[in-house]
């Protein structure tokens, strides 16, 4: 244990976040996401499990330490609902409510089609699996710079 570190952090997650650099992307995945198959293609190459938390809880935890990016077209992406790309489910709304106050000036939130999300996730730094059971509860966070 470390003083001042939220006990929900796992050693693997802390190690991963410490190794990430500006522009690296972290997938926060729901329980249905093919985490292990996807993580095998990432830099970290294994799934980080936070299976006692849902996706918004994991986002809240990660963004305690991970600054979001303001120098790209998005700081975070949500997986689109099939056939309804502009619609947001409950999980998306909860995540956006957490992320919005954590955005640096000029940063934006975006969305990406499900199959494109899968492809992009394979190039992420790491994949974090949550217990999120709501459909399309997957997100990509882009690491910003520390000031």
Coordinates of C-alpha atoms in Angstrom, one line a residue:
X1 CA 0.0 0.0 0.0
X2 CA 1.0 3.6 -0.6
X3 CA -0.1 6.7 1.2
X4 CA -2.5 8.9 -0.8
X5 CA -3.2 6.4 -3.5
X6 CA -6.8 5.3 -4.0
X7 CA -6.9 1.6 -2.8
X8 CA -9.0 0.7 -5.9
X9 CA -5.8 1.1 -8.0
X10 CA -4.2 -2.2 -8.8
X11 CA -0.4 -2.5 -9.1
X12 CA -0.8 -3.3 -12.8
X13 CA -2.9 -0.2 -13.4
X14 CA -0.5 2.1 -11.6
X15 CA 2.4 0.6 -13.5
X16 CA 0.6 1.0 -16.8
X17 CA -0.4 4.7 -16.2
X18 CA 3.2 5.5 -15.1
X19 CA 4.6 4.1 -18.3
X20 CA 2.1 5.9 -20.6
X21 CA 3.3 9.0 -22.5
X22 CA 1.5 11.9 -24.1
X23 CA -0.9 10.7 -26.8
X24 CA -1.0 7.1 -25.6
X25 CA -4.5 5.7 -25.4
X26 CA -6.1 3.6 -22.7
X27 CA -9.2 1.5 -23.4
X28 CA -11.8 1.2 -20.7
X29 CA -13.9 -1.8 -21.7
X30 CA -17.1 -3.3 -20.7
X31 CA -17.6 -7.0 -19.7
X32 CA -18.5 -8.1 -23.2
X33 CA -15.4 -6.5 -24.9
X34 CA -12.9 -9.0 -26.3
X35 CA -10.3 -7.8 -23.8
X36 CA -7.7 -10.5 -23.9
X37 CA -7.7 -10.8 -27.7
X38 CA -7.4 -7.0 -28.1
X39 CA -4.8 -6.5 -25.3
X40 CA -2.5 -9.0 -27.0
X41 CA -1.9 -6.4 -29.7
X42 CA -1.4 -3.5 -27.3
X43 CA 1.9 -2.2 -25.9
X44 CA 1.0 -3.5 -22.4
X45 CA -0.1 -6.9 -24.0
X46 CA -2.3 -8.1 -21.2
X47 CA -5.7 -7.1 -19.8
X48 CA -5.7 -5.0 -16.6
X49 CA -8.8 -6.1 -14.7
X50 CA -11.0 -3.8 -12.6
X51 CA -13.9 -6.2 -12.4
X52 CA -15.3 -4.7 -9.2
X53 CA -16.1 -1.4 -11.0
X54 CA -18.3 -0.3 -13.9
X55 CA -16.9 1.8 -16.7
X56 CA -17.7 5.3 -15.2
X57 CA -16.2 4.2 -11.9
X58 CA -13.0 3.1 -13.7
X59 CA -12.9 6.4 -15.7
X60 CA -13.2 8.3 -12.4
X61 CA -10.4 6.3 -10.9
X62 CA -8.0 6.5 -13.9
X63 CA -8.6 10.3 -14.4
X64 CA -7.4 10.9 -10.8
X65 CA -3.9 10.4 -12.1
X66 CA -4.2 10.5 -15.9
X67 CA -4.4 13.9 -17.5
X68 CA -6.6 14.1 -20.6
X69 CA -5.3 15.4 -23.9
X70 CA -6.1 18.8 -25.3
X71 CA -3.9 18.7 -28.4
X72 CA -5.8 16.2 -30.5
X73 CA -9.2 15.9 -32.0
X74 CA -10.5 14.2 -28.8
X75 CA -9.6 13.6 -25.2
X76 CA -11.9 10.6 -25.0
X77 CA -14.0 8.5 -27.3
X78 CA -17.1 6.5 -26.6
X79 CA -18.2 3.4 -28.6
X80 CA -21.3 4.4 -30.7
X81 CA -24.5 2.5 -30.4
X82 CA -25.1 0.4 -33.5
X83 CA -27.3 2.2 -35.9
X84 CA -27.7 5.3 -33.7
X85 CA -24.3 7.0 -33.6
X86 CA -25.5 10.3 -32.1
X87 CA -27.5 8.6 -29.3
X88 CA -26.0 8.2 -25.9
X89 CA -26.9 5.4 -23.5
X90 CA -26.9 5.8 -19.7
X91 CA -23.3 4.6 -19.4
X92 CA -22.2 7.2 -22.0
X93 CA -24.0 10.0 -20.2
X94 CA -22.5 9.0 -16.8
X95 CA -19.0 8.8 -18.3
X96 CA -19.4 12.2 -20.0
X97 CA -20.6 13.8 -16.7
X98 CA -17.4 12.6 -15.1
X99 CA -15.1 13.5 -17.9
X100 CA -16.4 17.0 -18.8
X101 CA -15.1 18.7 -15.7
X102 CA -11.7 17.0 -16.1
X103 CA -11.1 18.2 -19.6
X104 CA -8.3 20.7 -20.2
X105 CA -9.1 23.9 -22.1
X106 CA -9.8 23.1 -25.8
X107 CA -10.3 19.3 -25.2
X108 CA -13.2 17.5 -26.8
X109 CA -15.1 14.3 -26.3
X110 CA -16.0 12.2 -29.3
X111 CA -17.5 8.9 -30.6
X112 CA -16.5 6.1 -32.9
X113 CA -18.3 3.3 -34.7
X114 CA -18.1 0.0 -32.9
X115 CA -16.0 -1.9 -35.5
X116 CA -13.7 1.1 -35.8
X117 CA -13.4 1.2 -32.0
X118 CA -12.3 -2.5 -32.0
X119 CA -9.6 -1.7 -34.6
X120 CA -8.4 1.4 -32.8
X121 CA -8.3 -0.5 -29.5
X122 CA -5.8 -2.9 -30.9
X123 CA -3.3 0.0 -31.2
X124 CA -3.9 1.4 -27.7
X125 CA -1.3 1.3 -25.0
X126 CA -3.5 -1.0 -22.8
X127 CA -6.9 -2.4 -22.1
X128 CA -8.7 -2.2 -18.8
X129 CA -11.6 -4.6 -18.4
X130 CA -14.5 -3.5 -16.1
X131 CA -17.6 -5.2 -14.8
X132 CA -19.7 -2.8 -17.0
X133 CA -22.8 -4.7 -18.3
X134 CA -24.6 -1.9 -20.1
X135 CA -24.3 -2.2 -23.9
X136 CA -21.6 -0.2 -25.7
X137 CA -20.0 0.8 -22.4
X138 CA -16.5 1.1 -23.9
X139 CA -14.3 4.2 -24.0
X140 CA -10.8 5.3 -25.1
X141 CA -9.0 7.9 -23.0
X142 CA -6.1 9.8 -24.6
X143 CA -3.3 10.8 -22.2
X144 CA -2.4 14.5 -22.1
X145 CA 0.6 16.3 -20.6
X146 CA 1.4 16.9 -17.0
X147 CA 1.9 20.6 -16.1

